Amino acid sequence: MNILIACEDFRVGGAQIFCLNLGQALEHNHNVYMYSQYRDYVDSELVKQHYPKARILVPRVPIDRAVRKLDRLFYKLGIDWSLREHFVIRHIRATIKHFNIQLVHSNMFKSDYLFGRAIKDYPVPLIITMHGNYETFLENIRKAKGERILNYMQKVSYVISRIDALVYLTEKNLRVLDELDSNSISVINNLVKKKIYNGFLLKTVTSAFDGRQMLNIPDEHTVFGLVARGISEKGWEATIRAMLAMKDSKKVSLILVGDSSYLDNLKLEYSEHKNIYFVGYSSNPIKWINCFDVGLLPTVYGESLPTSIIEYLSCGKPVISTSIGEIKKMLSVNGRLAGCIIEIRDGKADHRELVESMTYLHNNSAKR
């Protein structure tokens, strides 16, 4: 079968990693093509790590930068029309025909919407996986913050009218569907819907990488670590502040794996603390996670099934995190937790609980 796996882009993110891993797995029995809406939003190192043979197709948009600026102007004026989308949709249709695509699997709302429009009248099955950004966009509209999509619910309704099956990671992914009109809800009731957790094939780190030695971390230190996208909602500063508040803060180290201007600013702000290590982006974070004693993700983001927690657990590391999406279920086995769950209060991970959880796992190696 000729399968096209689509995502808005292939930069660092759980949905993107999932797509690459899925493509790698399906390639054994099918002809697989990957689709990104942006040529310049493809992280070659990420692709090389997860699906080195990936055939990534991208649209050819003439004078792309100028087109994007024009679209931003339309958006600011409240005009719900995009010149770039016109070119992307045309390219999608040409791609479907040229490669005789027999099934499309789309990921993330913007990709779902464009593919729904592009193949509206094509007899090609369209499956989507919801990764959490549907409810994030709805929350942005309600709270008047972040990126807000014009006529969002109408577009969600359009996606639902075209898809043949819907995969979700956690029940909260489906909440946005409760906001649809009765006609759309009737369509939803007749859809194939299935909850499927993400998984990945654990890659053994064959090189003799010793992050602790490289960073000169004392052997007696407990090493906490955080791997995530470089946005504030993932809990970077909450983690730093909690570590510094520990009574034994001089006997622990913190490794932060990620890259962004936000993290650059944090690095400058906390540069005096020599036991906090900003190691930057890694296409293979497993090598760093193996150096941790405890994995952290005190997130307040709209998580579904965080890839970093899958990676922490696959390396046998206990986890301290908030209970968003499936996180608590991910850590639960027979009524016990593989780590600690902390509450969110006033939109932030509870500082006291985070300090206490880190202190407890620092002092209790048997629990770890």
JSON list of C-alpha atoms in Angstrom, two decimals, residues 228-356:
[
{"chain": "A", "resi": 228, "resn": "ALA", "atom": "CA", "xyz": [11.14, 18.82, 26.42]},
{"chain": "A", "resi": 229, "resn": "ARG", "atom": "CA", "xyz": [10.44, 21.50, 23.87]},
{"chain": "A", "resi": 230, "resn": "GLY", "atom": "CA", "xyz": [11.87, 24.84, 24.93]},
{"chain": "A", "resi": 231, "resn": "ILE", "atom": "CA", "xyz": [8.63, 26.55, 25.95]},
{"chain": "A", "resi": 232, "resn": "SER", "atom": "CA", "xyz": [7.89, 27.88, 29.41]},
{"chain": "A", "resi": 233, "resn": "GLU", "atom": "CA", "xyz": [4.77, 25.72, 29.88]},
{"chain": "A", "resi": 234, "resn": "LYS", "atom": "CA", "xyz": [6.91, 22.58, 30.11]},
{"chain": "A", "resi": 235, "resn": "GLY", "atom": "CA", "xyz": [8.10, 23.62, 33.58]},
{"chain": "A", "resi": 236, "resn": "TRP", "atom": "CA", "xyz": [11.74, 24.56, 33.04]},
{"chain": "A", "resi": 237, "resn": "GLU", "atom": "CA", "xyz": [11.91, 27.42, 35.53]},
{"chain": "A", "resi": 238, "resn": "ALA", "atom": "CA", "xyz": [9.67, 25.61, 38.02]},
{"chain": "A", "resi": 239, "resn": "THR", "atom": "CA", "xyz": [12.21, 22.77, 37.96]},
{"chain": "A", "resi": 240, "resn": "ILE", "atom": "CA", "xyz": [15.16, 25.11, 38.50]},
{"chain": "A", "resi": 241, "resn": "ARG", "atom": "CA", "xyz": [13.47, 26.97, 41.35]},
{"chain": "A", "resi": 242, "resn": "ALA", "atom": "CA", "xyz": [12.48, 23.71, 43.06]},
{"chain": "A", "resi": 243, "resn": "MET", "atom": "CA", "xyz": [16.01, 22.31, 42.83]},
{"chain": "A", "resi": 244, "resn": "LEU", "atom": "CA", "xyz": [17.50, 25.48, 44.31]},
{"chain": "A", "resi": 245, "resn": "ALA", "atom": "CA", "xyz": [14.95, 25.32, 47.15]},
{"chain": "A", "resi": 246, "resn": "MET", "atom": "CA", "xyz": [16.03, 21.83, 48.21]},
{"chain": "A", "resi": 247, "resn": "LYS", "atom": "CA", "xyz": [17.98, 21.68, 51.47]},
{"chain": "A", "resi": 248, "resn": "ASP", "atom": "CA", "xyz": [20.51, 19.42, 49.75]},
{"chain": "A", "resi": 249, "resn": "SER", "atom": "CA", "xyz": [20.68, 21.55, 46.61]},
{"chain": "A", "resi": 250, "resn": "LYS", "atom": "CA", "xyz": [24.49, 21.42, 46.69]},
{"chain": "A", "resi": 251, "resn": "LYS", "atom": "CA", "xyz": [24.35, 17.61, 46.44]},
{"chain": "A", "resi": 252, "resn": "VAL", "atom": "CA", "xyz": [22.19, 17.40, 43.34]},
{"chain": "A", "resi": 253, "resn": "SER", "atom": "CA", "xyz": [22.66, 18.30, 39.69]},
{"chain": "A", "resi": 254, "resn": "LEU", "atom": "CA", "xyz": [20.14, 19.27, 37.04]},
{"chain": "A", "resi": 255, "resn": "ILE", "atom": "CA", "xyz": [20.52, 18.50, 33.31]},
{"chain": "A", "resi": 256, "resn": "LEU", "atom": "CA", "xyz": [18.23, 20.43, 30.98]},
{"chain": "A", "resi": 257, "resn": "VAL", "atom": "CA", "xyz": [17.93, 19.07, 27.42]},
{"chain": "A", "resi": 258, "resn": "GLY", "atom": "CA", "xyz": [16.30, 21.46, 24.98]},
{"chain": "A", "resi": 259, "resn": "ASP", "atom": "CA", "xyz": [16.87, 24.54, 22.87]},
{"chain": "A", "resi": 260, "resn": "SER", "atom": "CA", "xyz": [15.10, 27.89, 22.41]},
{"chain": "A", "resi": 261, "resn": "SER", "atom": "CA", "xyz": [15.57, 31.59, 23.02]},
{"chain": "A", "resi": 262, "resn": "TYR", "atom": "CA", "xyz": [13.53, 31.14, 26.21]},
{"chain": "A", "resi": 263, "resn": "LEU", "atom": "CA", "xyz": [16.07, 28.60, 27.49]},
{"chain": "A", "resi": 264, "resn": "ASP", "atom": "CA", "xyz": [18.93, 30.86, 26.44]},
{"chain": "A", "resi": 265, "resn": "ASN", "atom": "CA", "xyz": [17.49, 33.54, 28.71]},
{"chain": "A", "resi": 266, "resn": "LEU", "atom": "CA", "xyz": [17.14, 31.07, 31.60]},
{"chain": "A", "resi": 267, "resn": "LYS", "atom": "CA", "xyz": [20.73, 29.98, 31.10]},
{"chain": "A", "resi": 268, "resn": "LEU", "atom": "CA", "xyz": [21.90, 33.58, 31.51]},
{"chain": "A", "resi": 269, "resn": "GLU", "atom": "CA", "xyz": [19.68, 34.16, 34.52]},
{"chain": "A", "resi": 270, "resn": "TYR", "atom": "CA", "xyz": [20.91, 31.08, 36.40]},
{"chain": "A", "resi": 271, "resn": "SER", "atom": "CA", "xyz": [24.50, 31.03, 35.13]},
{"chain": "A", "resi": 272, "resn": "GLU", "atom": "CA", "xyz": [25.95, 31.40, 38.63]},
{"chain": "A", "resi": 273, "resn": "HIS", "atom": "CA", "xyz": [24.69, 27.94, 39.61]},
{"chain": "A", "resi": 274, "resn": "LYS", "atom": "CA", "xyz": [27.34, 25.48, 38.49]},
{"chain": "A", "resi": 275, "resn": "ASN", "atom": "CA", "xyz": [25.20, 22.38, 39.13]},
{"chain": "A", "resi": 276, "resn": "ILE", "atom": "CA", "xyz": [22.62, 23.38, 36.51]},
{"chain": "A", "resi": 277, "resn": "TYR", "atom": "CA", "xyz": [23.61, 22.20, 33.05]},
{"chain": "A", "resi": 278, "resn": "PHE", "atom": "CA", "xyz": [21.92, 23.53, 29.91]},
{"chain": "A", "resi": 279, "resn": "VAL", "atom": "CA", "xyz": [23.14, 20.98, 27.34]},
{"chain": "A", "resi": 280, "resn": "GLY", "atom": "CA", "xyz": [21.02, 22.21, 24.43]},
{"chain": "A", "resi": 281, "resn": "TYR", "atom": "CA", "xyz": [19.19, 20.27, 21.76]},
{"chain": "A", "resi": 282, "resn": "SER", "atom": "CA", "xyz": [19.80, 16.55, 21.33]},
{"chain": "A", "resi": 283, "resn": "SER", "atom": "CA", "xyz": [18.46, 14.46, 18.46]},
{"chain": "A", "resi": 284, "resn": "ASN", "atom": "CA", "xyz": [18.96, 11.43, 20.71]},
{"chain": "A", "resi": 285, "resn": "PRO", "atom": "CA", "xyz": [17.94, 12.47, 24.25]},
{"chain": "A", "resi": 286, "resn": "ILE", "atom": "CA", "xyz": [18.12, 8.83, 25.42]},
{"chain": "A", "resi": 287, "resn": "LYS", "atom": "CA", "xyz": [21.86, 9.24, 25.90]},
{"chain": "A", "resi": 288, "resn": "TRP", "atom": "CA", "xyz": [21.22, 12.05, 28.38]},
{"chain": "A", "resi": 289, "resn": "ILE", "atom": "CA", "xyz": [18.25, 10.34, 30.05]},
{"chain": "A", "resi": 290, "resn": "ASN", "atom": "CA", "xyz": [20.51, 7.37, 30.84]},
{"chain": "A", "resi": 291, "resn": "CYS", "atom": "CA", "xyz": [22.56, 9.84, 32.92]},
{"chain": "A", "resi": 292, "resn": "PHE", "atom": "CA", "xyz": [19.54, 10.89, 35.02]},
{"chain": "A", "resi": 293, "resn": "ASP", "atom": "CA", "xyz": [18.47, 9.43, 38.33]},
{"chain": "A", "resi": 294, "resn": "VAL", "atom": "CA", "xyz": [15.04, 11.06, 38.00]},
{"chain": "A", "resi": 295, "resn": "GLY", "atom": "CA", "xyz": [13.15, 12.44, 34.99]},
{"chain": "A", "resi": 296, "resn": "LEU", "atom": "CA", "xyz": [11.10, 15.63, 35.41]},
{"chain": "A", "resi": 297, "resn": "LEU", "atom": "CA", "xyz": [8.20, 17.17, 33.50]},
{"chain": "A", "resi": 298, "resn": "PRO", "atom": "CA", "xyz": [6.29, 19.62, 35.75]},
{"chain": "A", "resi": 299, "resn": "THR", "atom": "CA", "xyz": [4.25, 20.71, 32.75]},
{"chain": "A", "resi": 300, "resn": "VAL", "atom": "CA", "xyz": [1.17, 22.90, 32.54]},
{"chain": "A", "resi": 301, "resn": "TYR", "atom": "CA", "xyz": [0.95, 22.46, 28.77]},
{"chain": "A", "resi": 302, "resn": "GLY", "atom": "CA", "xyz": [-1.98, 20.64, 27.13]},
{"chain": "A", "resi": 303, "resn": "GLU", "atom": "CA", "xyz": [-0.25, 17.28, 27.21]},
{"chain": "A", "resi": 304, "resn": "SER", "atom": "CA", "xyz": [-1.76, 14.03, 25.94]},
{"chain": "A", "resi": 305, "resn": "LEU", "atom": "CA", "xyz": [0.92, 11.33, 26.11]},
{"chain": "A", "resi": 306, "resn": "PRO", "atom": "CA", "xyz": [4.31, 13.06, 26.53]},
{"chain": "A", "resi": 307, "resn": "THR", "atom": "CA", "xyz": [7.13, 11.45, 24.56]},
{"chain": "A", "resi": 308, "resn": "SER", "atom": "CA", "xyz": [9.69, 12.46, 27.19]},
{"chain": "A", "resi": 309, "resn": "ILE", "atom": "CA", "xyz": [7.86, 10.42, 29.83]},
{"chain": "A", "resi": 310, "resn": "ILE", "atom": "CA", "xyz": [7.77, 7.39, 27.52]},
{"chain": "A", "resi": 311, "resn": "GLU", "atom": "CA", "xyz": [11.53, 7.85, 27.12]},
{"chain": "A", "resi": 312, "resn": "TYR", "atom": "CA", "xyz": [12.15, 8.28, 30.86]},
{"chain": "A", "resi": 313, "resn": "LEU", "atom": "CA", "xyz": [10.24, 5.09, 31.66]},
{"chain": "A", "resi": 314, "resn": "SER", "atom": "CA", "xyz": [11.90, 3.14, 28.86]},
{"chain": "A", "resi": 315, "resn": "CYS", "atom": "CA", "xyz": [15.25, 3.93, 30.51]},
{"chain": "A", "resi": 316, "resn": "GLY", "atom": "CA", "xyz": [13.98, 2.81, 33.92]},
{"chain": "A", "resi": 317, "resn": "LYS", "atom": "CA", "xyz": [13.86, 6.30, 35.43]},
{"chain": "A", "resi": 318, "resn": "PRO", "atom": "CA", "xyz": [11.26, 7.41, 37.98]},
{"chain": "A", "resi": 319, "resn": "VAL", "atom": "CA", "xyz": [9.25, 10.45, 36.94]},
{"chain": "A", "resi": 320, "resn": "ILE", "atom": "CA", "xyz": [8.02, 13.58, 38.68]},
{"chain": "A", "resi": 321, "resn": "SER", "atom": "CA", "xyz": [5.24, 15.24, 36.70]},
{"chain": "A", "resi": 322, "resn": "THR", "atom": "CA", "xyz": [1.85, 16.87, 36.79]},
{"chain": "A", "resi": 323, "resn": "SER", "atom": "CA", "xyz": [-1.31, 14.91, 36.05]},
{"chain": "A", "resi": 324, "resn": "ILE", "atom": "CA", "xyz": [-2.34, 16.12, 32.59]},
{"chain": "A", "resi": 325, "resn": "GLY", "atom": "CA", "xyz": [-3.75, 13.88, 29.90]},
{"chain": "A", "resi": 326, "resn": "GLU", "atom": "CA", "xyz": [-2.56, 10.29, 30.39]},
{"chain": "A", "resi": 327, "resn": "ILE", "atom": "CA", "xyz": [0.47, 11.08, 32.57]},
{"chain": "A", "resi": 328, "resn": "LYS", "atom": "CA", "xyz": [-0.85, 9.56, 35.79]},
{"chain": "A", "resi": 329, "resn": "LYS", "atom": "CA", "xyz": [-1.95, 6.42, 33.94]},
{"chain": "A", "resi": 330, "resn": "MET", "atom": "CA", "xyz": [1.48, 6.22, 32.30]},
{"chain": "A", "resi": 331, "resn": "LEU", "atom": "CA", "xyz": [3.11, 6.14, 35.74]},
{"chain": "A", "resi": 332, "resn": "SER", "atom": "CA", "xyz": [0.60, 3.79, 37.37]},
{"chain": "A", "resi": 333, "resn": "VAL", "atom": "CA", "xyz": [1.11, 0.05, 37.84]},
{"chain": "A", "resi": 334, "resn": "ASN", "atom": "CA", "xyz": [-1.21, -1.92, 40.15]},
{"chain": "A", "resi": 335, "resn": "GLY", "atom": "CA", "xyz": [-2.04, 1.13, 42.20]},
{"chain": "A", "resi": 336, "resn": "ARG", "atom": "CA", "xyz": [1.56, 2.25, 42.61]},
{"chain": "A", "resi": 337, "resn": "LEU", "atom": "CA", "xyz": [3.33, 5.17, 40.94]},
{"chain": "A", "resi": 338, "resn": "ALA", "atom": "CA", "xyz": [6.69, 5.03, 39.15]},
{"chain": "A", "resi": 339, "resn": "GLY", "atom": "CA", "xyz": [7.54, 8.37, 40.69]},
{"chain": "A", "resi": 340, "resn": "CYS", "atom": "CA", "xyz": [5.44, 11.28, 41.97]},
{"chain": "A", "resi": 341, "resn": "ILE", "atom": "CA", "xyz": [2.45, 13.28, 40.71]},
{"chain": "A", "resi": 342, "resn": "ILE", "atom": "CA", "xyz": [2.20, 16.94, 41.73]},
{"chain": "A", "resi": 343, "resn": "GLU", "atom": "CA", "xyz": [-0.78, 19.26, 41.55]},
{"chain": "A", "resi": 344, "resn": "ILE", "atom": "CA", "xyz": [-1.23, 22.35, 39.39]},
{"chain": "A", "resi": 345, "resn": "ARG", "atom": "CA", "xyz": [-2.29, 25.44, 41.34]},
{"chain": "A", "resi": 346, "resn": "ASP", "atom": "CA", "xyz": [-2.98, 28.86, 39.83]},
{"chain": "A", "resi": 347, "resn": "GLY", "atom": "CA", "xyz": [-1.72, 27.65, 36.47]},
{"chain": "A", "resi": 348, "resn": "LYS", "atom": "CA", "xyz": [1.65, 26.47, 37.83]},
{"chain": "A", "resi": 349, "resn": "ALA", "atom": "CA", "xyz": [3.12, 23.24, 39.14]},
{"chain": "A", "resi": 350, "resn": "ASP", "atom": "CA", "xyz": [2.85, 23.40, 42.93]},
{"chain": "A", "resi": 351, "resn": "HIS", "atom": "CA", "xyz": [6.26, 24.58, 44.12]},
{"chain": "A", "resi": 352, "resn": "ARG", "atom": "CA", "xyz": [6.11, 22.98, 47.56]},
{"chain": "A", "resi": 353, "resn": "GLU", "atom": "CA", "xyz": [5.02, 19.59, 46.21]},
{"chain": "A", "resi": 354, "resn": "LEU", "atom": "CA", "xyz": [7.73, 19.70, 43.55]},
{"chain": "A", "resi": 355, "resn": "VAL", "atom": "CA", "xyz": [10.42, 20.44, 46.14]},
{"chain": "A", "resi": 356, "resn": "GLU", "atom": "CA", "xyz": [9.11, 17.68, 48.42]}
]
